[in-house]
Coordinates of C-alpha atoms in Angstrom, one line a residue:
Chain A
M1 CA 109.6 146.2 -46.5
T2 CA 113.6 145.8 -46.1
Q3 CA 115.0 148.6 -43.1
L4 CA 117.9 149.8 -44.8
D5 CA 121.1 150.5 -42.3
P6 CA 122.6 153.3 -43.6
A7 CA 127.1 152.4 -42.5
L8 CA 125.7 149.1 -44.7
R9 CA 125.5 151.1 -47.9
E10 CA 128.8 151.0 -50.4
P11 CA 132.2 152.9 -48.7
R12 CA 133.6 155.9 -50.6
S13 CA 137.1 155.2 -50.9
A14 CA 139.2 158.0 -49.1
P15 CA 138.9 161.5 -51.9
P16 CA 142.2 162.3 -52.9
P17 CA 143.0 165.7 -52.1
P18 CA 140.8 168.4 -53.8
S19 CA 144.6 170.9 -54.7
A20 CA 146.2 168.1 -56.8
P21 CA 143.1 166.3 -58.6
L22 CA 146.2 165.6 -61.6
V23 CA 148.7 163.4 -61.7
F24 CA 151.5 165.2 -64.6
S25 CA 154.0 162.1 -65.7
G26 CA 156.2 163.0 -68.5
D27 CA 153.9 162.6 -71.4
D28 CA 153.4 165.8 -72.8
L29 CA 150.4 164.8 -75.8
E30 CA 154.4 165.4 -78.0
H31 CA 154.3 168.9 -77.0
D32 CA 156.4 169.9 -79.2
R33 CA 155.7 167.9 -82.3
R34 CA 152.2 169.5 -81.9
T35 CA 154.0 173.5 -82.0
R36 CA 157.3 172.7 -84.8
H37 CA 154.3 171.2 -86.6
T38 CA 152.1 174.6 -86.7
A39 CA 155.0 176.5 -87.8
L40 CA 156.0 175.0 -90.2
W41 CA 153.3 175.0 -92.3
I42 CA 153.1 178.9 -91.1
A43 CA 156.9 179.6 -92.6
A44 CA 156.6 176.9 -95.7
L45 CA 153.0 179.3 -96.5
L46 CA 154.9 182.1 -96.4
A47 CA 157.8 181.4 -98.1
A48 CA 155.1 180.2 -100.7
L49 CA 153.4 183.3 -100.8
L50 CA 156.3 185.0 -101.4
I51 CA 157.4 184.1 -104.0
T52 CA 153.6 183.0 -105.4
L53 CA 153.5 187.4 -105.9
P54 CA 156.6 188.4 -108.3
V55 CA 155.7 185.7 -110.3
A56 CA 151.8 186.0 -110.6
V57 CA 153.0 189.8 -111.1
G58 CA 154.8 188.7 -114.1
L59 CA 152.1 186.2 -115.4
G60 CA 149.5 188.0 -117.6
P61 CA 148.9 188.9 -121.8
V62 CA 152.4 190.1 -121.1
A63 CA 154.6 187.9 -120.4
I64 CA 157.2 189.2 -117.2
E65 CA 160.2 187.4 -116.1
A66 CA 159.9 187.3 -111.8
G67 CA 163.3 188.7 -111.8
T68 CA 162.9 191.3 -114.1
V69 CA 159.6 192.2 -112.1
L70 CA 162.1 192.4 -109.3
Q71 CA 164.3 194.5 -110.6
I72 CA 161.4 196.8 -111.2
L73 CA 160.6 196.5 -108.6
R74 CA 163.9 197.4 -106.2
G75 CA 164.5 200.2 -109.0
H76 CA 160.7 202.0 -107.8
L77 CA 161.6 202.0 -103.7
F78 CA 164.9 201.8 -104.2
G79 CA 165.4 205.0 -106.9
G80 CA 168.6 203.9 -108.2
E81 CA 169.7 203.1 -111.6
S82 CA 166.3 202.2 -113.1
M83 CA 168.1 201.8 -116.8
G84 CA 167.3 197.9 -117.1
N85 CA 166.5 195.4 -119.8
W86 CA 163.7 196.5 -119.8
T87 CA 161.1 198.5 -121.9
N88 CA 158.6 201.3 -120.3
S89 CA 155.7 199.1 -121.0
E90 CA 156.5 196.6 -118.9
E91 CA 158.0 198.8 -116.0
S92 CA 153.9 200.3 -116.4
I93 CA 152.5 197.5 -116.9
V94 CA 153.7 195.6 -113.7
L95 CA 153.8 199.2 -111.3
L96 CA 150.3 200.7 -112.4
L97 CA 148.3 196.8 -113.2
R98 CA 149.7 193.8 -111.6
V99 CA 151.7 194.9 -108.9
P100 CA 147.8 196.2 -107.7
R101 CA 146.2 193.6 -109.0
V102 CA 148.3 191.0 -107.4
L103 CA 148.1 192.6 -104.0
L104 CA 144.6 193.4 -103.4
G105 CA 144.4 189.8 -105.1
A106 CA 146.3 188.3 -102.0
A107 CA 144.6 190.6 -99.2
V108 CA 141.0 189.3 -100.6
G109 CA 141.4 185.5 -100.9
A110 CA 143.1 186.0 -97.0
G111 CA 140.3 188.3 -96.1
L112 CA 137.8 186.0 -97.7
A113 CA 139.6 182.7 -95.9
L114 CA 139.5 185.1 -92.4
A115 CA 135.7 185.6 -93.0
G116 CA 135.0 182.8 -93.9
V117 CA 136.6 180.5 -90.6
A118 CA 135.2 182.9 -88.3
L119 CA 131.7 182.5 -89.4
Q120 CA 131.7 179.6 -89.7
A121 CA 132.5 179.4 -86.2
L122 CA 130.0 182.0 -85.7
T123 CA 127.4 179.3 -86.9
R124 CA 129.0 176.3 -86.2
N125 CA 127.8 175.1 -89.8
I126 CA 130.1 173.7 -92.3
L127 CA 128.4 175.0 -95.1
A128 CA 129.1 179.1 -93.7
E129 CA 130.4 181.5 -96.1
P130 CA 130.8 185.2 -96.1
Y131 CA 128.1 185.7 -98.3
L132 CA 126.3 184.1 -95.8
L133 CA 125.9 187.9 -94.3
G134 CA 124.1 188.8 -97.5
V135 CA 126.8 191.6 -98.0
T136 CA 127.3 190.7 -101.3
S137 CA 124.1 190.6 -102.5
G138 CA 123.7 194.2 -101.1
A139 CA 126.7 195.8 -102.6
S140 CA 125.2 194.1 -106.0
T141 CA 122.1 196.0 -105.7
L142 CA 123.5 199.7 -104.1
S143 CA 125.8 199.4 -106.7
A144 CA 124.0 198.2 -109.8
A145 CA 121.2 201.5 -108.4
S146 CA 123.9 203.3 -108.8
I147 CA 125.1 202.0 -112.2
L148 CA 121.3 202.3 -113.3
F149 CA 120.2 205.3 -111.9
G150 CA 122.9 207.0 -110.1
A151 CA 125.0 208.5 -113.4
S152 CA 122.2 210.4 -114.8
T153 CA 122.1 212.1 -111.8
G154 CA 126.0 213.0 -111.4
I155 CA 126.4 210.3 -109.2
G156 CA 130.4 208.9 -111.5
S157 CA 131.4 206.0 -111.6
A158 CA 134.1 207.0 -108.9
S159 CA 131.3 206.6 -106.1
L160 CA 130.6 203.1 -106.7
A161 CA 133.3 201.8 -105.1
G162 CA 130.9 203.7 -102.1
S163 CA 127.8 202.5 -103.3
A164 CA 129.1 199.2 -103.1
F165 CA 130.2 199.2 -99.5
A166 CA 127.5 201.1 -98.4
G167 CA 125.1 199.2 -99.8
A168 CA 127.9 195.7 -97.9
L169 CA 126.9 197.5 -94.7
A170 CA 123.7 198.4 -95.6
A171 CA 122.7 194.3 -95.9
G172 CA 125.0 192.9 -92.7
I173 CA 123.0 195.0 -90.6
A174 CA 119.5 193.9 -91.8
V175 CA 121.2 190.7 -91.9
F176 CA 122.5 191.5 -87.3
L177 CA 119.0 192.6 -86.4
L178 CA 117.3 189.8 -88.3
A179 CA 119.2 187.8 -86.4
R180 CA 119.4 189.6 -83.2
V181 CA 116.2 189.0 -81.1
G182 CA 116.1 190.4 -77.4
S183 CA 119.7 190.5 -77.5
Q184 CA 120.1 186.3 -78.1
M185 CA 121.9 185.9 -81.7
T186 CA 121.5 182.0 -82.6
S187 CA 123.3 180.1 -85.4
T188 CA 120.6 179.0 -87.0
R189 CA 118.3 182.1 -87.1
L190 CA 122.1 184.4 -88.5
V191 CA 121.4 181.8 -90.8
L192 CA 118.2 181.9 -91.5
A193 CA 118.6 186.0 -91.4
G194 CA 121.0 185.2 -94.1
V195 CA 120.0 183.9 -96.5
S196 CA 116.5 185.4 -96.9
V197 CA 118.2 189.0 -96.6
G198 CA 120.1 187.8 -99.2
Y199 CA 116.8 186.4 -101.8
V200 CA 115.1 189.7 -101.0
L201 CA 119.1 191.5 -102.5
H202 CA 118.4 188.6 -104.9
A203 CA 115.0 189.6 -106.2
L204 CA 115.6 193.3 -106.2
T205 CA 118.9 193.6 -107.9
S206 CA 116.9 191.4 -110.8
L207 CA 114.2 194.1 -110.5
L208 CA 116.6 197.1 -111.1
I209 CA 118.4 195.2 -113.7
F210 CA 115.2 194.4 -116.1
A211 CA 113.5 197.9 -115.1
S212 CA 116.7 199.4 -116.9
D213 CA 116.6 200.5 -120.2
D214 CA 120.6 200.0 -120.2
P215 CA 121.2 197.2 -122.4
N216 CA 124.7 197.3 -120.8
A217 CA 124.2 197.0 -116.9
G218 CA 123.4 193.2 -116.6
R219 CA 127.2 193.2 -117.3
S220 CA 128.8 195.9 -114.8
V221 CA 125.8 194.7 -112.6
L222 CA 127.9 191.3 -113.3
F223 CA 130.9 192.5 -112.0
W224 CA 129.6 193.1 -108.0
T225 CA 127.8 189.5 -108.8
L226 CA 131.6 187.0 -110.3
G227 CA 134.4 189.2 -108.7
S228 CA 136.2 191.2 -110.7
L229 CA 140.7 192.3 -110.1
T230 CA 140.7 194.9 -112.8
Q231 CA 139.6 198.0 -110.3
A232 CA 142.7 197.0 -108.5
T233 CA 144.8 200.2 -107.7
G234 CA 147.3 201.3 -105.4
Q235 CA 145.0 202.8 -103.3
S236 CA 142.2 200.2 -102.7
A237 CA 145.2 198.1 -102.5
L238 CA 146.4 199.5 -99.7
I239 CA 143.0 199.8 -98.2
T240 CA 142.1 196.2 -98.4
W241 CA 146.0 195.5 -96.6
A242 CA 145.1 197.3 -93.6
V243 CA 141.4 196.1 -93.4
V244 CA 142.1 192.3 -93.5
L245 CA 145.0 192.7 -91.3
G246 CA 143.1 194.7 -88.5
T247 CA 140.5 191.5 -89.4
I248 CA 142.8 189.0 -88.6
A249 CA 144.7 190.8 -85.2
L250 CA 140.9 190.8 -83.2
L251 CA 139.6 187.7 -84.8
L252 CA 143.6 186.3 -83.0
L253 CA 142.6 188.1 -79.9
W254 CA 139.4 185.9 -80.0
S255 CA 140.6 182.5 -80.8
R256 CA 140.4 181.0 -77.4
P257 CA 136.4 182.0 -77.6
L258 CA 136.2 181.3 -81.2
D259 CA 137.4 177.8 -79.9
A260 CA 135.3 177.3 -77.4
L261 CA 131.6 179.5 -79.4
A262 CA 132.4 176.7 -81.8
I263 CA 131.8 173.6 -79.9
G264 CA 128.9 174.9 -78.3
D265 CA 127.2 178.2 -76.3
S266 CA 126.8 176.1 -73.3
T267 CA 130.3 175.6 -73.5
A268 CA 131.3 179.0 -74.3
Q269 CA 129.5 179.9 -71.2
T270 CA 130.9 177.4 -69.0
L271 CA 134.3 178.3 -69.8
G272 CA 133.6 182.4 -68.9
I273 CA 132.8 184.1 -72.6
S274 CA 129.4 185.5 -73.3
P275 CA 128.3 183.5 -76.7
A276 CA 125.9 186.9 -77.7
K277 CA 128.2 189.2 -77.1
L278 CA 131.2 187.4 -79.2
R279 CA 129.1 186.6 -82.3
A280 CA 127.8 190.2 -82.3
A281 CA 130.9 191.2 -82.3
V282 CA 132.3 189.2 -84.2
M283 CA 129.7 189.6 -86.7
V284 CA 130.6 193.3 -87.1
V285 CA 134.0 192.9 -87.5
T286 CA 133.3 190.0 -90.4
A287 CA 130.7 192.8 -92.0
L288 CA 132.5 195.7 -92.4
C289 CA 136.0 193.8 -93.2
V290 CA 134.0 191.7 -96.1
G291 CA 132.2 194.7 -97.4
A292 CA 135.2 196.3 -97.2
L293 CA 136.2 193.4 -99.9
V294 CA 133.6 193.7 -102.1
A295 CA 133.0 197.0 -102.7
A296 CA 137.1 196.4 -104.0
S297 CA 136.5 193.7 -106.3
G298 CA 133.2 192.3 -106.5
G299 CA 131.6 189.2 -104.6
I300 CA 134.4 186.4 -104.9
G301 CA 132.1 183.1 -103.9
F302 CA 134.1 179.8 -103.2
V303 CA 136.8 181.2 -101.4
G304 CA 135.7 181.8 -98.2
L305 CA 133.5 178.3 -98.2
I306 CA 137.0 176.1 -98.8
I307 CA 139.7 177.6 -97.5
P308 CA 138.8 177.0 -94.0
H309 CA 138.0 173.0 -94.1
I310 CA 141.7 173.7 -96.4
A311 CA 143.2 175.2 -93.5
R312 CA 141.8 173.1 -91.0
L313 CA 142.8 169.2 -92.9
C314 CA 146.3 171.2 -91.9
V315 CA 146.5 172.5 -88.7
G316 CA 143.5 170.5 -86.9
S317 CA 140.8 173.9 -86.0
T318 CA 142.3 175.5 -83.3
H319 CA 141.2 179.1 -84.5
R320 CA 144.8 180.1 -83.1
K321 CA 146.5 178.3 -86.2
L322 CA 143.2 178.1 -88.1
L323 CA 143.5 182.0 -89.4
P324 CA 146.7 182.4 -90.2
V325 CA 147.2 179.4 -92.2
A326 CA 143.4 179.8 -93.6
A327 CA 144.4 183.4 -94.2
L328 CA 147.5 182.5 -95.8
L329 CA 146.5 179.5 -98.5
G330 CA 143.7 182.6 -99.2
A331 CA 145.7 184.8 -100.4
I332 CA 147.8 182.3 -102.4
F333 CA 144.7 180.6 -103.8
L334 CA 143.3 184.0 -104.7
V335 CA 146.4 185.2 -106.5
W336 CA 146.9 181.6 -108.7
A337 CA 142.9 181.9 -109.2
D338 CA 143.7 185.5 -110.8
V339 CA 146.5 184.4 -112.5
L340 CA 143.7 181.8 -114.5
A341 CA 141.6 184.2 -115.1
R342 CA 143.6 186.8 -116.9
T343 CA 145.5 184.2 -118.7
A344 CA 142.9 181.3 -119.8
L345 CA 141.3 183.1 -122.4
A346 CA 143.9 185.3 -123.2
P347 CA 143.6 189.0 -124.2
Q348 CA 139.8 187.9 -122.7
E349 CA 139.1 188.4 -118.8
L350 CA 137.0 185.4 -117.1
P351 CA 135.3 186.8 -114.3
L352 CA 137.2 185.7 -111.3
G353 CA 134.5 183.9 -110.3
I354 CA 133.8 181.7 -112.5
V355 CA 137.5 180.5 -111.8
T356 CA 137.5 180.3 -108.0
A357 CA 133.9 178.0 -108.7
L358 CA 135.2 175.9 -111.6
L359 CA 138.3 175.6 -109.3
G360 CA 136.2 175.2 -105.7
A361 CA 133.1 173.0 -106.7
P362 CA 135.4 169.7 -107.0
L363 CA 137.7 170.9 -104.1
L364 CA 134.2 170.8 -102.0
F365 CA 133.2 167.7 -103.4
V366 CA 136.4 165.9 -101.9
L367 CA 135.8 167.7 -98.6
V368 CA 132.0 166.3 -98.6
R369 CA 132.9 163.0 -98.5
K370 CA 136.5 163.6 -96.4
L371 CA 134.4 165.4 -93.5
N372 CA 131.4 163.0 -93.1
P373 CA 131.0 163.6 -89.8
T374 CA 129.8 159.9 -88.6
Q375 CA 133.1 158.0 -90.8
Chain B
M1 CA 131.7 175.2 -51.4
I2 CA 128.4 176.6 -53.5
T3 CA 125.3 177.8 -52.4
A4 CA 122.6 178.6 -53.2
T5 CA 120.2 180.1 -51.2
D6 CA 115.7 180.8 -52.4
V7 CA 117.0 181.4 -56.0
S8 CA 114.1 181.5 -57.8
V9 CA 114.6 181.9 -61.2
G10 CA 112.8 181.9 -64.9
Y11 CA 111.8 182.8 -69.3
G12 CA 109.5 185.0 -70.2
G13 CA 106.6 185.2 -68.0
K14 CA 107.5 181.7 -66.0
L15 CA 109.0 181.2 -63.6
V16 CA 110.7 177.7 -63.5
V17 CA 113.2 177.4 -60.0
K18 CA 111.2 178.6 -57.7
S19 CA 113.0 180.1 -54.1
A20 CA 115.0 176.7 -54.4
S21 CA 118.1 176.4 -51.7
L22 CA 120.7 173.8 -52.5
H23 CA 124.2 173.2 -50.6
A24 CA 127.3 171.4 -51.6
G25 CA 130.3 171.6 -49.3
P26 CA 133.7 170.7 -49.7
G27 CA 134.0 166.9 -51.7
E28 CA 130.8 166.7 -50.9
V29 CA 128.4 165.1 -53.9
I30 CA 124.9 167.1 -54.7
G31 CA 122.6 164.5 -56.6
L32 CA 119.3 166.6 -58.3
I33 CA 116.8 165.0 -58.7
G34 CA 112.8 165.4 -60.0
P35 CA 110.8 164.7 -63.3
N36 CA 111.3 165.8 -66.2
G37 CA 109.9 169.6 -66.3
S38 CA 110.7 170.1 -63.0
G39 CA 113.7 172.7 -63.4
K40 CA 116.8 170.0 -62.5
S41 CA 118.7 171.9 -65.5
T42 CA 118.2 175.4 -65.0
F43 CA 118.9 175.1 -61.2
L44 CA 121.8 173.6 -62.1
R45 CA 122.7 176.7 -65.2
T46 CA 122.3 179.1 -62.6
L47 CA 125.2 177.8 -60.8
Y48 CA 127.3 179.1 -63.0
A49 CA 126.1 181.8 -63.6
A50 CA 124.8 181.2 -67.2
L51 CA 120.9 181.7 -66.0
R52 CA 120.4 185.3 -63.6
P53 CA 118.2 183.8 -60.6
R54 CA 115.0 187.1 -60.4
A55 CA 115.6 186.2 -56.5
G56 CA 118.1 184.5 -54.6
L57 CA 122.1 184.7 -54.0
V58 CA 124.3 182.1 -55.8
T59 CA 127.2 182.1 -54.0
L60 CA 130.4 180.0 -54.3
D61 CA 132.3 180.2 -51.2
E62 CA 130.3 183.0 -49.8
Q63 CA 131.8 184.8 -53.0
P64 CA 128.0 185.5 -55.0
I65 CA 129.0 184.6 -58.4
A66 CA 126.8 187.2 -59.9
A67 CA 130.2 189.4 -59.3
L68 CA 132.9 187.2 -60.5
R69 CA 134.2 187.8 -63.8
G70 CA 133.8 185.1 -66.3
T71 CA 137.0 183.7 -66.8
E72 CA 137.3 183.9 -63.0
L73 CA 134.7 181.8 -62.4
A74 CA 135.5 179.3 -64.8
R75 CA 139.4 178.7 -63.2
R76 CA 137.0 177.5 -60.4
V77 CA 134.3 176.8 -61.6
A78 CA 134.6 173.2 -64.6
V79 CA 130.6 171.8 -66.3
V80 CA 129.5 169.0 -68.3
A81 CA 126.3 171.1 -70.0
Q82 CA 124.0 169.0 -72.2
E83 CA 125.4 170.5 -75.9
T84 CA 123.8 170.2 -79.1
P85 CA 126.6 168.8 -81.4
T86 CA 128.9 171.1 -84.3
D87 CA 129.9 170.5 -87.2
L88 CA 133.4 171.6 -87.3
P89 CA 136.3 168.7 -87.6
V90 CA 137.2 168.6 -83.8
S91 CA 140.9 166.7 -82.4
V92 CA 140.4 165.2 -78.8
A93 CA 142.9 166.7 -77.5
D94 CA 142.3 170.4 -79.4
M95 CA 138.8 169.7 -77.0
V96 CA 140.4 169.4 -73.5
L97 CA 142.3 171.4 -74.2
L98 CA 139.7 174.5 -74.0
G99 CA 139.1 173.4 -70.6
R100 CA 143.0 174.9 -70.4
A101 CA 142.0 178.4 -71.9
P102 CA 140.9 180.1 -68.8
H103 CA 144.0 179.7 -67.0
R104 CA 145.6 180.9 -70.1
K105 CA 145.8 185.0 -71.8
A106 CA 144.3 185.6 -75.1
L107 CA 147.0 185.4 -77.2
A108 CA 149.1 183.0 -75.2
A109 CA 150.5 179.7 -77.0
F110 CA 149.2 176.6 -74.5
T111 CA 152.6 175.3 -72.8
R112 CA 154.2 172.1 -72.0
E113 CA 152.1 172.3 -68.8
D114 CA 148.7 172.2 -71.1
H115 CA 149.5 169.3 -73.0
Q116 CA 150.7 167.6 -70.0
A117 CA 147.2 168.5 -67.8
V118 CA 145.5 167.6 -71.0
A119 CA 147.3 164.1 -71.4
A120 CA 147.3 163.5 -67.7
A121 CA 143.1 164.5 -67.7
L122 CA 142.9 162.0 -70.3
S123 CA 144.4 159.3 -68.4
R124 CA 142.8 159.5 -65.9
V125 CA 139.7 158.9 -67.4
G126 CA 141.0 156.1 -69.4
A127 CA 141.4 158.0 -72.8
R128 CA 144.6 158.5 -73.6
E129 CA 144.8 156.8 -77.0
L130 CA 141.2 159.1 -78.5
A131 CA 143.9 161.9 -78.2
D132 CA 143.9 162.3 -81.9
R133 CA 140.4 160.8 -82.9
R134 CA 138.0 163.3 -83.8
Y135 CA 135.7 164.2 -81.5
S136 CA 132.3 163.7 -83.7
T137 CA 133.3 160.3 -84.8
L138 CA 133.1 159.2 -80.9
S139 CA 130.9 156.3 -79.3
G140 CA 128.7 158.8 -76.4
G141 CA 130.4 156.5 -73.5
E142 CA 133.5 157.7 -74.5
K143 CA 132.5 161.7 -75.8
Q144 CA 131.1 161.9 -71.5
R145 CA 134.8 160.6 -70.9
V146 CA 136.2 163.2 -72.4
L147 CA 133.8 166.0 -71.5
V148 CA 134.9 164.5 -68.3
A149 CA 138.1 164.6 -68.8
R150 CA 138.1 168.7 -70.3
T151 CA 136.3 169.6 -66.4
L152 CA 139.6 168.0 -64.9
A153 CA 142.2 169.7 -67.2
Q154 CA 140.2 173.0 -66.3
Q155 CA 141.7 172.1 -62.4
A156 CA 138.1 174.2 -61.1
D157 CA 137.5 172.6 -57.6
H158 CA 133.6 173.1 -58.6
L159 CA 132.4 170.2 -60.8
L160 CA 128.2 170.7 -62.2
L161 CA 127.2 168.1 -64.1
D162 CA 124.2 168.0 -66.2
E163 CA 123.0 164.5 -67.3
P164 CA 126.8 163.1 -67.9
T165 CA 125.2 159.8 -67.8
N166 CA 122.7 159.6 -70.5
H167 CA 122.8 158.2 -73.3
L168 CA 126.1 155.8 -71.6
D169 CA 125.9 152.1 -71.1
I170 CA 124.6 150.6 -67.3
R171 CA 129.4 149.8 -67.0
Y172 CA 129.7 153.7 -68.2
Q173 CA 127.6 155.2 -66.3
H174 CA 128.7 153.5 -63.0
E175 CA 132.4 154.0 -63.9
L176 CA 131.9 157.8 -64.5
L177 CA 129.4 158.2 -60.7
R178 CA 132.4 156.4 -59.2
M179 CA 135.3 158.5 -60.5
V180 CA 133.0 161.8 -60.2
G181 CA 132.9 161.1 -56.6
Q182 CA 137.0 159.9 -56.3
L183 CA 137.4 163.8 -57.5
G184 CA 137.3 164.7 -54.5
V185 CA 136.0 167.9 -55.8
T186 CA 132.7 169.8 -54.8
T187 CA 130.5 168.4 -57.5
V188 CA 126.5 169.2 -58.0
V189 CA 125.0 166.3 -60.7
V190 CA 121.7 166.3 -62.6
L191 CA 120.5 163.0 -62.1
H192 CA 117.3 160.7 -63.8
D193 CA 118.1 157.4 -62.5
L194 CA 117.0 157.0 -59.3
N195 CA 119.7 153.8 -58.4
L196 CA 122.1 156.0 -59.1
A197 CA 121.9 159.2 -57.2
A198 CA 121.5 156.9 -54.5
R199 CA 124.2 155.4 -54.7
Y200 CA 127.1 157.6 -55.4
C201 CA 125.7 160.9 -54.3
T202 CA 126.3 162.2 -50.4
E203 CA 123.2 164.2 -50.3
L204 CA 120.1 164.5 -52.5
V205 CA 117.8 167.4 -53.7
M206 CA 114.7 166.7 -55.1
L207 CA 112.6 169.0 -57.0
E208 CA 108.9 169.1 -58.2
D209 CA 107.2 172.3 -60.0
G210 CA 110.3 174.2 -59.7
R211 CA 110.5 173.2 -56.3
V212 CA 112.4 171.9 -53.7
V213 CA 110.3 169.1 -52.2
A214 CA 112.9 167.2 -49.8
S215 CA 116.7 167.6 -49.6
G216 CA 119.0 165.2 -47.2
T217 CA 120.7 161.8 -47.7
P218 CA 119.9 159.4 -50.2
E219 CA 117.6 157.5 -47.0
E220 CA 115.9 160.5 -45.7
V221 CA 114.6 161.3 -49.3
L222 CA 114.0 158.0 -50.7
T223 CA 111.6 157.5 -49.5
P224 CA 108.4 155.8 -51.2
E225 CA 105.3 158.6 -49.7
M226 CA 107.5 160.7 -51.1
L227 CA 107.9 159.6 -54.6
L228 CA 104.6 158.1 -54.7
R229 CA 103.9 161.9 -54.6
V230 CA 106.1 163.5 -56.7
Y231 CA 106.7 160.8 -59.6
G232 CA 103.2 158.9 -58.8
I233 CA 104.9 155.6 -58.9
H234 CA 105.3 153.0 -56.1
V235 CA 108.5 152.1 -54.9
E236 CA 110.1 149.3 -52.3
P237 CA 113.5 150.8 -51.1
V238 CA 116.0 147.2 -50.4
S239 CA 118.9 146.7 -49.8
V240 CA 121.3 144.1 -51.7
S241 CA 125.0 143.8 -50.3
G242 CA 123.8 146.7 -48.7
T243 CA 124.2 149.2 -51.0
L244 CA 120.0 151.0 -51.4
Q245 CA 118.0 149.4 -54.2
L246 CA 115.0 150.9 -55.1
V247 CA 112.3 148.3 -56.8
F248 CA 109.5 149.6 -59.1
S249 CA 105.8 149.6 -60.2
M250 CA 103.7 151.4 -61.5
A251 CA 100.8 153.0 -59.3
D252 CA 98.4 150.8 -60.3
E253 CA 100.2 147.0 -60.2
P254 CA 101.2 144.9 -56.8
A255 CA 104.6 147.0 -55.4
V256 CA 106.7 143.6 -55.9
P257 CA 105.4 141.1 -58.0
T258 CA 104.7 137.9 -56.7
P259 CA 105.7 134.8 -58.7

């Protein structure tokens, strides 16, 4: 056996002082360009949203010019001479129907996009979307129950939004409890729990429709499964905006931890974040937000799935940039989808979920090819 | 300086690490070795508080790590862990920027200094030109270098690595470990390859079934008797140009095949 002389082993080079392991150079990875890039996107999208809102208010079965819309709004908000060259019915359409509807649409679009971003990060799954949490199915089940069996027991349609919200929350809590075994909640378990709760509730809804004698029941329930902004009121728009603004504020506060969680639980852990706690907190916030959205507008599909991907193509996947861009894109997208829904077959209204699916699916096909991770 | 004293860790009813101790002094590179399932990764995870020990104490520069807040710990200990890949697209620059997160407040934007740290870290591992690539499109070797760059950008003075040479070809295995040795930070690295461990670690800690069965310099730990007992394999240590090399043979074969 060869004897080893320790002195003969490869000498190690003297280590540099631990305090300065990095030598900074002038290279700052084009810091200015990176910062400006995001600022430009946000400014451009904000401008687009500000143009979209009055234009979209004017569009519908009764078309009203954007300039007239602005004059009506100015007259309404700031008083003064409201005697312009528009009719009373135009003023009612703008103030009572279109403005709440467009504002609600923008809030719901933004909220769905935010929920999609959050859930995709939580599950690290590019197919995750708000309805993964089963909340749409929960809303449809309870609203179906209230439409079909509540009317006779005195629960009027005014409480429909209330039951939808309760159903959404109940489903969210069920998914949450199912996914959380012994304080651990893995992304795989979250996806499985969401899918299984969704199936059960879907079956329950069908059973309710099947069991009822009301021929219109299916149609009423369809509102919650396909989504629509026709129920918009000034109040529902305001509440939804408040919920969405609260959601984006919280998610922005968690944006760095979300970045780490999107990479993996170990990464989050090594950067000082508790993945299980963060996942639970984000899920609660997301379920509340989506519950409120569904109560106001039903389950509008595809927005929460597709918008986060488009936003990532614009500004990358850092949540601090991704969240505001996704929210703005979602708001703009949904307002225009709703314009299509009310004009394409005017005076017939298309369910909004049909429009978003028809617009969203082709986009998804393109993204499926672009997002191929092995490319 | 990282010290683990009589640490026991388990999952459910089973103890995976049993009363194990380890000491990594300033600038030392400690190799954690042992057969599959001997508790190496579990032991390493307790060193950065991802797992809480059932018994025993882990200290960082003589402070118990259980008393440190998450971000405080992350400023002082950087980790390259085994991670299942994510579906979500993320750029190399953003991946390395994550290492700066423990240094910044929740709502603060990354500064020019952060971007400079990322550029410097990527240059250090020879991956500066990968900055705008998507992480998932990199080769195994490039990915490991990027992960090491993230720990550099984190500017912690303690480094923990869990099998960092996995999936790397022979050249990158050596490059990576040599670079780690040259960083001058206190390092604990889980390694499978005993020759790499012998060459790049100042000291080794060998685990068998959750217990430390040997610790000391590579020459003290990697003895034929110990390796036969722990791995069930014959070994002949030889010196090739002054470097310790282990020549292995199965227990039922002659130690060195005769030509």
